[in-house]
mmCIF file of C-alpha atoms in Angstrom:
data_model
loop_
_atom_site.group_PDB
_atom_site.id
_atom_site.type_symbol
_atom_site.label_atom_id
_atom_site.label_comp_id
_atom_site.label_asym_id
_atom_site.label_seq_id
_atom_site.Cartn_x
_atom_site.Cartn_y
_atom_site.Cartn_z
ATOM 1 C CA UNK A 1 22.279 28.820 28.878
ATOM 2 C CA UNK A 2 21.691 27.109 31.903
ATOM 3 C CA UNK A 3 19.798 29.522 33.501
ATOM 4 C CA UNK A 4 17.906 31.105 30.758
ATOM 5 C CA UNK A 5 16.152 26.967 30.965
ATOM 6 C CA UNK A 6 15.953 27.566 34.867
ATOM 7 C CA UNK A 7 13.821 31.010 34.157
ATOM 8 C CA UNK A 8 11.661 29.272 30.981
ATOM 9 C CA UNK A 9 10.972 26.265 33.305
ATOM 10 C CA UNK A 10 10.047 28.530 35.842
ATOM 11 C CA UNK A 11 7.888 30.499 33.856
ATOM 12 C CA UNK A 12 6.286 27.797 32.041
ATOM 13 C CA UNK A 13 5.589 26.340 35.245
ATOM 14 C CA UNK A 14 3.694 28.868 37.063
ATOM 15 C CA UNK A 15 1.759 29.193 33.429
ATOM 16 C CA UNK A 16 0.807 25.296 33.794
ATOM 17 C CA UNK A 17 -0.770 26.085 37.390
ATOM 18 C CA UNK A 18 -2.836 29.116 35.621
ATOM 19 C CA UNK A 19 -4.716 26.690 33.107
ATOM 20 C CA UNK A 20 -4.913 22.983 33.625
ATOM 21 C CA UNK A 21 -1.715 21.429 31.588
ATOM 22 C CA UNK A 22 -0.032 18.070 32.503
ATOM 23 C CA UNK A 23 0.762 16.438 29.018
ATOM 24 C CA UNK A 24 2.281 12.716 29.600
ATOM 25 C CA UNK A 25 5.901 12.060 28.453
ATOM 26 C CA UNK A 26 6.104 12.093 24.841
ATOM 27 C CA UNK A 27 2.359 12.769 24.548
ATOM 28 C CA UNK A 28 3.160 16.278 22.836
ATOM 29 C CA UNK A 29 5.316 14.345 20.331
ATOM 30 C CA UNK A 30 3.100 11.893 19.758
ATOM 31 C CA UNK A 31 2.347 12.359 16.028
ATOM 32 C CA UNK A 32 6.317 12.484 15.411
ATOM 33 C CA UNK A 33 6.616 9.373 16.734
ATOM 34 C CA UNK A 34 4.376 7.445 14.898
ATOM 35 C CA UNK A 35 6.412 8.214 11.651
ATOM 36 C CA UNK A 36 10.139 7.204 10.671
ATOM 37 C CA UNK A 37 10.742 10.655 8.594
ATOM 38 C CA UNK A 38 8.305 12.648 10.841
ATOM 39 C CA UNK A 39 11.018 11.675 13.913
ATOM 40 C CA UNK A 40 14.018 11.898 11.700
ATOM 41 C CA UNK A 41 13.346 15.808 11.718
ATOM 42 C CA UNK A 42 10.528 16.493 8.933
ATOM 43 C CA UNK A 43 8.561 16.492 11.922
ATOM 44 C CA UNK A 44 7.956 20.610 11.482
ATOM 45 C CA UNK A 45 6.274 23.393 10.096
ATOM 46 C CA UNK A 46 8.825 23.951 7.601
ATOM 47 C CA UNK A 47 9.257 20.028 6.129
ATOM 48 C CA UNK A 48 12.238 19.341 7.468
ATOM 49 C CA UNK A 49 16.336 20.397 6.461
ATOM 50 C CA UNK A 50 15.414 19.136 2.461
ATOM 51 C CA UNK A 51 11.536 19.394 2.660
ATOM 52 C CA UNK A 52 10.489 15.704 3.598
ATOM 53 C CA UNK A 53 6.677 15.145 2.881
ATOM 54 C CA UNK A 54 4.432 12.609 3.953
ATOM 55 C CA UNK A 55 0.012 12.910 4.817
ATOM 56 C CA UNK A 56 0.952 12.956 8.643
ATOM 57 C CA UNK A 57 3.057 15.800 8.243
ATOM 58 C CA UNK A 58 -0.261 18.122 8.260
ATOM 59 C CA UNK A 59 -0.153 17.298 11.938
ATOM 60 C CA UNK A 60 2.580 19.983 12.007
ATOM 61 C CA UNK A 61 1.341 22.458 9.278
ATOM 62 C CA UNK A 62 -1.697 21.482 6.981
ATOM 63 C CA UNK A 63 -0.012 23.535 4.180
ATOM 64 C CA UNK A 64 3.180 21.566 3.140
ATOM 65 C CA UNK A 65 1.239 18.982 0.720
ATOM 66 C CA UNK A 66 -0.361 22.056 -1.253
ATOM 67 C CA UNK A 67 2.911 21.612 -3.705
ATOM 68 C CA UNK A 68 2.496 17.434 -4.106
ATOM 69 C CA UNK A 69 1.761 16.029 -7.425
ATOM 70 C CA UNK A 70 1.353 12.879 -7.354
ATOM 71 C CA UNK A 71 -0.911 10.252 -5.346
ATOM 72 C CA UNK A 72 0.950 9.826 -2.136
ATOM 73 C CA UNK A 73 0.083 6.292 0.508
ATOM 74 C CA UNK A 74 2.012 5.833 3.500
ATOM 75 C CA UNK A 75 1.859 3.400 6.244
ATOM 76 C CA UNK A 76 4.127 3.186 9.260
ATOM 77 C CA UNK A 77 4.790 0.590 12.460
ATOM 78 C CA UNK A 78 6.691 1.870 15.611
ATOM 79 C CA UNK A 79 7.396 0.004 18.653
ATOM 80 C CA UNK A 80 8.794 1.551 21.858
ATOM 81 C CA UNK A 81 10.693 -0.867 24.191
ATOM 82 C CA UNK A 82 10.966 0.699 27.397
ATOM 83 C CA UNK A 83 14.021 -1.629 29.337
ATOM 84 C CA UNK A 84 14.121 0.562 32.305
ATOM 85 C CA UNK A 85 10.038 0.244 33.621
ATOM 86 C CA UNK A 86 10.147 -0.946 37.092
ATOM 87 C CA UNK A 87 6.271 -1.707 36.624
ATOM 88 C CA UNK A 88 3.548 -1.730 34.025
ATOM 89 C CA UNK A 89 4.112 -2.852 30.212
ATOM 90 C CA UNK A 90 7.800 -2.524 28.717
ATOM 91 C CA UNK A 91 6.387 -2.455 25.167
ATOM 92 C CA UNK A 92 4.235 0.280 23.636
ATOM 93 C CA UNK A 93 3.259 0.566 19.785
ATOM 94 C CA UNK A 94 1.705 2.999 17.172
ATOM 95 C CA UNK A 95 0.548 3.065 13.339
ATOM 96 C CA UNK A 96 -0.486 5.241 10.631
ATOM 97 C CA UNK A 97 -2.376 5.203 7.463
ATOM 98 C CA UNK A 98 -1.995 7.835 5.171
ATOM 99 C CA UNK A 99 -2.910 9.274 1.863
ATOM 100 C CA UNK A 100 -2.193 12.468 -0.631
ATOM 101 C CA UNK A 101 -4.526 13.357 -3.500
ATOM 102 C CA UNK A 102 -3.843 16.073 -5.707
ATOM 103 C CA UNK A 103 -6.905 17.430 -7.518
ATOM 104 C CA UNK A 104 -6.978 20.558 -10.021
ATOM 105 C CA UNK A 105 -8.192 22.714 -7.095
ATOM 106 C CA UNK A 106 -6.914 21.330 -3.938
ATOM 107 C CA UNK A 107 -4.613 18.701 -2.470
ATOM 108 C CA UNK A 108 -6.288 16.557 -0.217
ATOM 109 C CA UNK A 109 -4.805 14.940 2.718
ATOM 110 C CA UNK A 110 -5.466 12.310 5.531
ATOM 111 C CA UNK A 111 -4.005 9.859 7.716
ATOM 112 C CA UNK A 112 -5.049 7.669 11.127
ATOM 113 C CA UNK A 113 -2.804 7.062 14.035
ATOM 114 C CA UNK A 114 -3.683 4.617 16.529
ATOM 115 C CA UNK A 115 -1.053 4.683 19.394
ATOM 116 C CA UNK A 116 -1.792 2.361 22.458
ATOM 117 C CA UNK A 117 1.348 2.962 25.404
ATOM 118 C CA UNK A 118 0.953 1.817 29.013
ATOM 119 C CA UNK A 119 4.345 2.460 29.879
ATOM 120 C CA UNK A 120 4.740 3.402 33.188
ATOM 121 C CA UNK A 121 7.192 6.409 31.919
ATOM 122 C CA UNK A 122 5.207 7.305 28.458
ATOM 123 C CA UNK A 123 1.589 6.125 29.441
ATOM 124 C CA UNK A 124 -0.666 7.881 26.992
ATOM 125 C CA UNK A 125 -3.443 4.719 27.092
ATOM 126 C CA UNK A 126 -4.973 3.728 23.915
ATOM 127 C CA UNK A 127 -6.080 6.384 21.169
ATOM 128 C CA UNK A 128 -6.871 7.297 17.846
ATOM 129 C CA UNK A 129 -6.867 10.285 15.948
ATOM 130 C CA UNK A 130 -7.816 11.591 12.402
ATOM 131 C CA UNK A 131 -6.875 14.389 10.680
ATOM 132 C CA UNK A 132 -7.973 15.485 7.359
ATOM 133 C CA UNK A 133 -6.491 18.517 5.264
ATOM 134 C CA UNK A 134 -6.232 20.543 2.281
ATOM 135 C CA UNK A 135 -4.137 23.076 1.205
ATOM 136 C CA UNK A 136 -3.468 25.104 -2.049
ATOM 137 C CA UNK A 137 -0.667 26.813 -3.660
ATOM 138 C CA UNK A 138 -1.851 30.217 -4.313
ATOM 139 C CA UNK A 139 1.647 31.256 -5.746
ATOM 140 C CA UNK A 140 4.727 29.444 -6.213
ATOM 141 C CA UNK A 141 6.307 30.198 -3.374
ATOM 142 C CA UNK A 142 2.813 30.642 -0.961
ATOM 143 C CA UNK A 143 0.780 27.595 -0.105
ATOM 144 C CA UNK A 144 -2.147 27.489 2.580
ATOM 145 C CA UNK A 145 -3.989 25.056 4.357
ATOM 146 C CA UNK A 146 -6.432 23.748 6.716
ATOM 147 C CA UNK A 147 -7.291 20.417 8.990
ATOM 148 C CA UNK A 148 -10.094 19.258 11.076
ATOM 149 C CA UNK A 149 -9.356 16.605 13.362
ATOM 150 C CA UNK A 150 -10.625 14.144 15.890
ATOM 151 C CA UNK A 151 -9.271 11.714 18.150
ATOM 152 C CA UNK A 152 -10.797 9.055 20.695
ATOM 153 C CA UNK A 153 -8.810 7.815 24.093
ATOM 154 C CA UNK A 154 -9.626 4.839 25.654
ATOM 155 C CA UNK A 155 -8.447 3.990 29.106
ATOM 156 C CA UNK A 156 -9.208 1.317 32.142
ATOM 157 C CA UNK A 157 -12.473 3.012 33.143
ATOM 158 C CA UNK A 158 -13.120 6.517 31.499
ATOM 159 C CA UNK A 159 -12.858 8.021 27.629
ATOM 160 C CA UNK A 160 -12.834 10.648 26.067
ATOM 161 C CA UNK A 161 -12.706 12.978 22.796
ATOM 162 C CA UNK A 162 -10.760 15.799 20.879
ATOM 163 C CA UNK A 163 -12.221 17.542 18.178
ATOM 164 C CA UNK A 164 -10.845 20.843 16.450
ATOM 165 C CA UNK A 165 -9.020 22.453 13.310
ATOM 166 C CA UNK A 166 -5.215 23.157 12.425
ATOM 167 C CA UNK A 167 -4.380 26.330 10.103
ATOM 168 C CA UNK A 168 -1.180 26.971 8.375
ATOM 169 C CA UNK A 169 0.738 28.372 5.978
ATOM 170 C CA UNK A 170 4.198 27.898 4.199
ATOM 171 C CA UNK A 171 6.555 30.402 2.251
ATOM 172 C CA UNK A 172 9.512 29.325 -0.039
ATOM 173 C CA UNK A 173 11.851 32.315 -0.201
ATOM 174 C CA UNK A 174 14.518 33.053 -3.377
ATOM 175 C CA UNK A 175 17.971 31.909 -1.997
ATOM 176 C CA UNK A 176 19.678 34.133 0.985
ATOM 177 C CA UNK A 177 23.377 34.424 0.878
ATOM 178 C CA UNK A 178 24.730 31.023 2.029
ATOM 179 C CA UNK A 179 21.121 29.373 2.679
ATOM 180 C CA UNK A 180 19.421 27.716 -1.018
ATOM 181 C CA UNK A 181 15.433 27.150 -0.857
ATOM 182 C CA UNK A 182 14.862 28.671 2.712
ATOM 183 C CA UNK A 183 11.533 27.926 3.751
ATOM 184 C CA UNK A 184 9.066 29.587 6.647
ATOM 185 C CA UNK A 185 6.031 27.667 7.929
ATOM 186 C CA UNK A 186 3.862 28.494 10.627
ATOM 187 C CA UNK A 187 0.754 26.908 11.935
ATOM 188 C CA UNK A 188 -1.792 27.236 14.315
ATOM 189 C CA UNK A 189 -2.631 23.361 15.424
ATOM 190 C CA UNK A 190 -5.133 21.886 18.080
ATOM 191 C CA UNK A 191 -7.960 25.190 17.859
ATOM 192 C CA UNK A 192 -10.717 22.865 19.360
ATOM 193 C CA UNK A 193 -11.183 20.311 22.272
ATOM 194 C CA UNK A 194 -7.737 18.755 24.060
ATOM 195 C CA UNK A 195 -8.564 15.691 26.002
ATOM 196 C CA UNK A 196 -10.601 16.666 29.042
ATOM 197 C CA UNK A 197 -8.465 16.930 32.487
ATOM 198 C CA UNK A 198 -10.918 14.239 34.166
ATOM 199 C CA UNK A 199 -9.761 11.695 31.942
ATOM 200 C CA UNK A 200 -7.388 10.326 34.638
ATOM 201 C CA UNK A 201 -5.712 6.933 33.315
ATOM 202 C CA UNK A 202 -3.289 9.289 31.742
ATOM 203 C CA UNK A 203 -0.166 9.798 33.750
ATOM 204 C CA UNK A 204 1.052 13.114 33.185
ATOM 205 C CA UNK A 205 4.746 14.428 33.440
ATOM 206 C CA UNK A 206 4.985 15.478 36.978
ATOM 207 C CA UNK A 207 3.973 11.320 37.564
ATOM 208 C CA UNK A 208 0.091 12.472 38.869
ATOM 209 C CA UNK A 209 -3.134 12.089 36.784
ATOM 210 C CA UNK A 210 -3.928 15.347 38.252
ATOM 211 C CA UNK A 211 -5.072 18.413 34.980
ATOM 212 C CA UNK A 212 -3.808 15.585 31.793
ATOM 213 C CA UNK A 213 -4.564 17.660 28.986
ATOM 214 C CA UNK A 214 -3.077 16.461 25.716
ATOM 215 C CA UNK A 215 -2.471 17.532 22.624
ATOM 216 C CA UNK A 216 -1.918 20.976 23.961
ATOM 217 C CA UNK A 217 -5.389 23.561 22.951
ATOM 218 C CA UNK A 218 -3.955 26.397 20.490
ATOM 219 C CA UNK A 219 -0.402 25.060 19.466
ATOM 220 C CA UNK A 220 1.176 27.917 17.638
ATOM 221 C CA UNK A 221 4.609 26.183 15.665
ATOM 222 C CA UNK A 222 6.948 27.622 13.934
ATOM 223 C CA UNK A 223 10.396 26.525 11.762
ATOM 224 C CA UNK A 224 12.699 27.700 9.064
ATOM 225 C CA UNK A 225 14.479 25.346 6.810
ATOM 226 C CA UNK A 226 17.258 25.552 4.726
ATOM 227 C CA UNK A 227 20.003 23.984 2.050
ATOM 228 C CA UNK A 228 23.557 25.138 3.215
ATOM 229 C CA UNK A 229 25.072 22.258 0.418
ATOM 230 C CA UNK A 230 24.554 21.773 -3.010
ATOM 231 C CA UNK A 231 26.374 20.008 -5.098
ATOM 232 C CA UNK A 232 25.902 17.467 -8.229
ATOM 233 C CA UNK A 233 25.149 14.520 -6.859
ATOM 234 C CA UNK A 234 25.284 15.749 -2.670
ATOM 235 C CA UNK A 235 22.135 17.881 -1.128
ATOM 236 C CA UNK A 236 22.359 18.897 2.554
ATOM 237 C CA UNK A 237 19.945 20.998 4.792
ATOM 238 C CA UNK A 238 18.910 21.814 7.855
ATOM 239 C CA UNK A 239 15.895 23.086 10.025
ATOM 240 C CA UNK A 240 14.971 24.316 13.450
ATOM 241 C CA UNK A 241 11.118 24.427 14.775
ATOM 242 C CA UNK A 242 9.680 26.140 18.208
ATOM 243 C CA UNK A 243 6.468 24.728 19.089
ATOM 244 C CA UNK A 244 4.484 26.581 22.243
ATOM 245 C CA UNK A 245 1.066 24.025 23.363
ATOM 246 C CA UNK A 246 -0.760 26.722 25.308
ATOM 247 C CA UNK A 247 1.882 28.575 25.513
ATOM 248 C CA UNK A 248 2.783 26.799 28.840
ATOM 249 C CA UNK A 249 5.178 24.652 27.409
ATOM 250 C CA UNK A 250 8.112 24.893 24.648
ATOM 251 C CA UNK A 251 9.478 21.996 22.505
ATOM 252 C CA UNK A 252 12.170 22.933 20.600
ATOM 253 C CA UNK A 253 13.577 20.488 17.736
ATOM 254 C CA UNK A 254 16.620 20.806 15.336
ATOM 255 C CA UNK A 255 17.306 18.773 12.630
ATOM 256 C CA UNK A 256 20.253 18.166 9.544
ATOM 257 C CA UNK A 257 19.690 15.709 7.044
ATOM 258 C CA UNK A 258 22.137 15.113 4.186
ATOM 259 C CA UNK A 259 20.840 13.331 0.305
ATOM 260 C CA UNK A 260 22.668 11.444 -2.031
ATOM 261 C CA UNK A 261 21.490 11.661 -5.224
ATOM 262 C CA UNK A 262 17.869 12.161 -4.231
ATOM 263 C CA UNK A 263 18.175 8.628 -3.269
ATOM 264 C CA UNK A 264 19.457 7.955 -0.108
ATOM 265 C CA UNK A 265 18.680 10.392 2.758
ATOM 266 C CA UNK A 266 20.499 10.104 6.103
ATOM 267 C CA UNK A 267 19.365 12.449 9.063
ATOM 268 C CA UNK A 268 20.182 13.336 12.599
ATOM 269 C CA UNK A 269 17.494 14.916 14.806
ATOM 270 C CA UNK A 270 17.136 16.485 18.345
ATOM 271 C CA UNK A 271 14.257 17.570 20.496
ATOM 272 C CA UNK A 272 13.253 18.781 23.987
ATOM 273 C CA UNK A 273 10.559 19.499 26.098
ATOM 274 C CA UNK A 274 10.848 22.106 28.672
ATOM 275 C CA UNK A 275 8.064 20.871 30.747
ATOM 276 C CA UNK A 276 9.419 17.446 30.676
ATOM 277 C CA UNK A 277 13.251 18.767 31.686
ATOM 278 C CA UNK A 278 11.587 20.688 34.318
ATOM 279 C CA UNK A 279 9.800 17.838 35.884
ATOM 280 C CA UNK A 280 13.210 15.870 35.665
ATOM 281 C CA UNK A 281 12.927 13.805 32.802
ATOM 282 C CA UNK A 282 15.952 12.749 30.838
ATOM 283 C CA UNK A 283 16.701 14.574 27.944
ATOM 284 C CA UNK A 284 16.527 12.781 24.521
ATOM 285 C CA UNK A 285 19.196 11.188 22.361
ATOM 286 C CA UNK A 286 19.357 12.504 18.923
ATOM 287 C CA UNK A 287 17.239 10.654 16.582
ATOM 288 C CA UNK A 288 19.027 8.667 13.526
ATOM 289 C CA UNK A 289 17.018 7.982 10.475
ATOM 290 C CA UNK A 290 17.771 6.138 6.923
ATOM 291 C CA UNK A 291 15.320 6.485 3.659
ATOM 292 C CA UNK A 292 16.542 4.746 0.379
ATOM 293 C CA UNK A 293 14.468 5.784 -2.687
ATOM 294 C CA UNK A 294 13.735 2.963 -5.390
ATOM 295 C CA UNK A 295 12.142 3.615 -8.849
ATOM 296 C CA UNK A 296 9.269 1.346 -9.789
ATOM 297 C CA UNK A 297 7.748 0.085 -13.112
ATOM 298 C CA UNK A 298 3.658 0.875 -12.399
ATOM 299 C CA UNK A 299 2.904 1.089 -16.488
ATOM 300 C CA UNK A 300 0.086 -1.639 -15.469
ATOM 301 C CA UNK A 301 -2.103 1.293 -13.687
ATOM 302 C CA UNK A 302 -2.532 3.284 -16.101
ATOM 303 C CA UNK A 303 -1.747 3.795 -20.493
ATOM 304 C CA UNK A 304 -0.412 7.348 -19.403
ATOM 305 C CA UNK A 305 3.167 7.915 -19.866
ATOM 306 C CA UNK A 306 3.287 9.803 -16.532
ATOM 307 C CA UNK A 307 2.442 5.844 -15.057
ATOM 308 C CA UNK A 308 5.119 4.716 -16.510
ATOM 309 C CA UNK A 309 7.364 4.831 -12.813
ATOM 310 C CA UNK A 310 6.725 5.157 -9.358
ATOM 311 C CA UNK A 311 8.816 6.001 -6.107
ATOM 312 C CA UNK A 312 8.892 3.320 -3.176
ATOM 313 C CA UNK A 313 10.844 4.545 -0.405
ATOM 314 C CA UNK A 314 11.216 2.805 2.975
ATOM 315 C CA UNK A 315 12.546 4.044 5.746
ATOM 316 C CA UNK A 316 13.362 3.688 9.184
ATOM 317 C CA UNK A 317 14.177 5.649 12.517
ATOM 318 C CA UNK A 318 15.655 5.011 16.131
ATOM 319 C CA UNK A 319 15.511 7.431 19.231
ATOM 320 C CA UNK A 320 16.080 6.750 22.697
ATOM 321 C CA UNK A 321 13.679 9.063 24.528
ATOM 322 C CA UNK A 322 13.476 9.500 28.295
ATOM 323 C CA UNK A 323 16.874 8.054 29.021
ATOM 324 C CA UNK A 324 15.661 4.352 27.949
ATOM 325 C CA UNK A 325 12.748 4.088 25.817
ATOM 326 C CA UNK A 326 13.755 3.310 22.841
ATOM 327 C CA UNK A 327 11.619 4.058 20.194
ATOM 328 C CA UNK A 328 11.835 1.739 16.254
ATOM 329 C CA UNK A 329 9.960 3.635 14.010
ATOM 330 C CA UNK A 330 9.657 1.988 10.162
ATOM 331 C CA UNK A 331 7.716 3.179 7.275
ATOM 332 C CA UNK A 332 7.341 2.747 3.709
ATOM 333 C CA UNK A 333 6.209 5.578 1.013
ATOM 334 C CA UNK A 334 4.551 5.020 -2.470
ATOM 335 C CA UNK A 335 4.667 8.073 -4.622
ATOM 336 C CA UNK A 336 2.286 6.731 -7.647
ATOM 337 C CA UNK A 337 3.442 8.136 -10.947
ATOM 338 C CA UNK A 338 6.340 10.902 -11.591
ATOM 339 C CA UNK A 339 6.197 14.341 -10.299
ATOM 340 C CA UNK A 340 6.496 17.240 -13.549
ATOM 341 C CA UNK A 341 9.789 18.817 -13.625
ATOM 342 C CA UNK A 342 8.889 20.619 -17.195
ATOM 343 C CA UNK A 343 7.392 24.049 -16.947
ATOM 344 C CA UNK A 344 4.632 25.230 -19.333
ATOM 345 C CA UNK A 345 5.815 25.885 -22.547
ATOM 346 C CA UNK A 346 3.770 29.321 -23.739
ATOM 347 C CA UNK A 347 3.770 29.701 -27.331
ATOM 348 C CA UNK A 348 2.804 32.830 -28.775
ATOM 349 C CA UNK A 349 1.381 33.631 -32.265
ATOM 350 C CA UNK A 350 1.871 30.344 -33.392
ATOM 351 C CA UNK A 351 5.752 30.984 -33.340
ATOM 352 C CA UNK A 352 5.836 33.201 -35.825
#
């Protein structure tokens, strides 16, 4: 094992001094770590071990909302407390704002994530990005979709832009052998403008502000996900994701998450960078997240019986990243109304 990393680092390596690439720590993660369930391990192409779904996760595949059905907000705080810095700031911070909005056609999606780190061993600067999807389920297993995105930096003296459009699709096979609801979603992500290598306040992972180029241009990411227990009242899963930023670097996350009467959801998360571990960064601790589904009465929006109840779930996330940033990642999700569980009922000569 160890030397199948020592040949991809090398590899990936000579790749990086091909075509400018010199991401900052963390900066190819940085849309899973701006979201409690998006770190926890839903943070993929596939939605996670038991398909985990909030408007950021189109950062990762722009077709796993095609299948929501109801109006979807989301808004997250994370704060990363770096205890180790020698210099700079110890505290860094992120938000998003998000949104789902199912229409007869399409399901449209978008979210904002501002993310402002100076730490002198994660410095990404000050940014924000968009991102704006929809998808579509053309079958009921098949669902495609499509972002455009854009994002501003902001740093001590220069700025910059990144503009572009993720593609991606997801497929929901029948159950195989041992693994219920496996699930296959690929994406294309980041087909447009990274941020420009002469943007130099960013400190890449080799320590030098020399060829920062961030989110990597033409990100192709795959995962599979899986449930390998089912039981009455006891749901467990579990998913693994490659993700190759042009195809000079690989991440490589695995996650298993176990629900409890499709109320509480506990899940345990790993991920590495092979650029990062070949510049001699620590490896990451598995991340440990909690989400705790409560019903809510929200008969007040609306006369329709499908108002009657709503799902608030909070939840919340903690990594330690780097070997001493420790990233606290909360969130809470409002699921307006309640999702339809009854199929169509076709009736056919008037029952006779």
């Amino acid at each position: 094992m160890k030397k199948v990393a020592v040949v991809l680092a090398t590899l990936l390596g000579a790749a990086s001094r091909l075509f400018a690439y010199n991401p900052p720590v963390g900066g190819e993660s940085i849309f899973r770590i701006g979201n409690p369930d998006l770190l926890a391990g839903a943070g993929t192409a596939s939605g996670g071990p038991v398909f985990t779904v909030v408007p950021a996760s189109i950062a990762f595949n722009p077709a796993l909302t095609a299948f929501e059905q109801r109006v979807v907000l989301n808004v997250t705080y994370v704060g990363m407390l770096d205890l180790k810095s020698d210099e700079g700031d110890k505290y860094g911070q992120a938000f998003q704002l998000g949104l789902i909005i199912p229409t007869k056609w399409f399901v449209f999606t978008g979210f904002t994530q501002g993310s402002f780190s100076k730490i002198s061993r994660s410095y990404w600067t000050n940014s924000m990005n968009f991102k704006f999807g929809i998808s579509k389920d053309v079958t009921e297993k098949l669902s495609l979709g499509a972002n455009i995105y854009s994002g501003f930096y902001f740093g001590e003296n220069k700025s910059d832009f990144t503009i572009g459009l993720d593609l991606g699709v997801l497929y929901r096979f029948d159950d195989i052998a041992f693994m219920k609801s496996p699930r296959l979603g690929i994406s294309f992500l980041n087909l447009g403008k990274p941020l420009g290598s002469d943007f130099h306040d960013v400190i890449g992972a080799n320590d030098t502000t020399d060829d920062v180029s961030f989110p990597g241009i033409i990100t192709p990411h795959g995962s599979f996900a899986f449930t390998f227990l089912k039981m009455r009242n006891l749901e467990a899963g579990f998913s693994l994701g490659l993700t190759f930023p042009f195809f000079q670097n690989m991440l490589v996350d695995t996650a298993v998450a176990l629900c409890y009467k499709n109320m509480v959801q506990f899940s345990i998360t790993w991920d590495a960078n092979v650029y990062e571990l070949a510049y001699d960064k620590k490896a990451n601790i598995p991340a440990v997240g909690l989400g705790i589904r409560f019903a809510i009465n929200s008969r007040r929006i609306s006369k329709n019986a499908d108002w009657e109840q709503s799902e608030l779930r909070p939840s919340f996330t903690w990594q330690n990243r780097n070997n001493g940033i420790n990233i606290f990642s909360t969130g809470m999700n409002l699921a307006l109304g309640l999702a339809d569980t009854t199929p169509p009922e076709i009736i056919l000569w008037n029952e006779e």
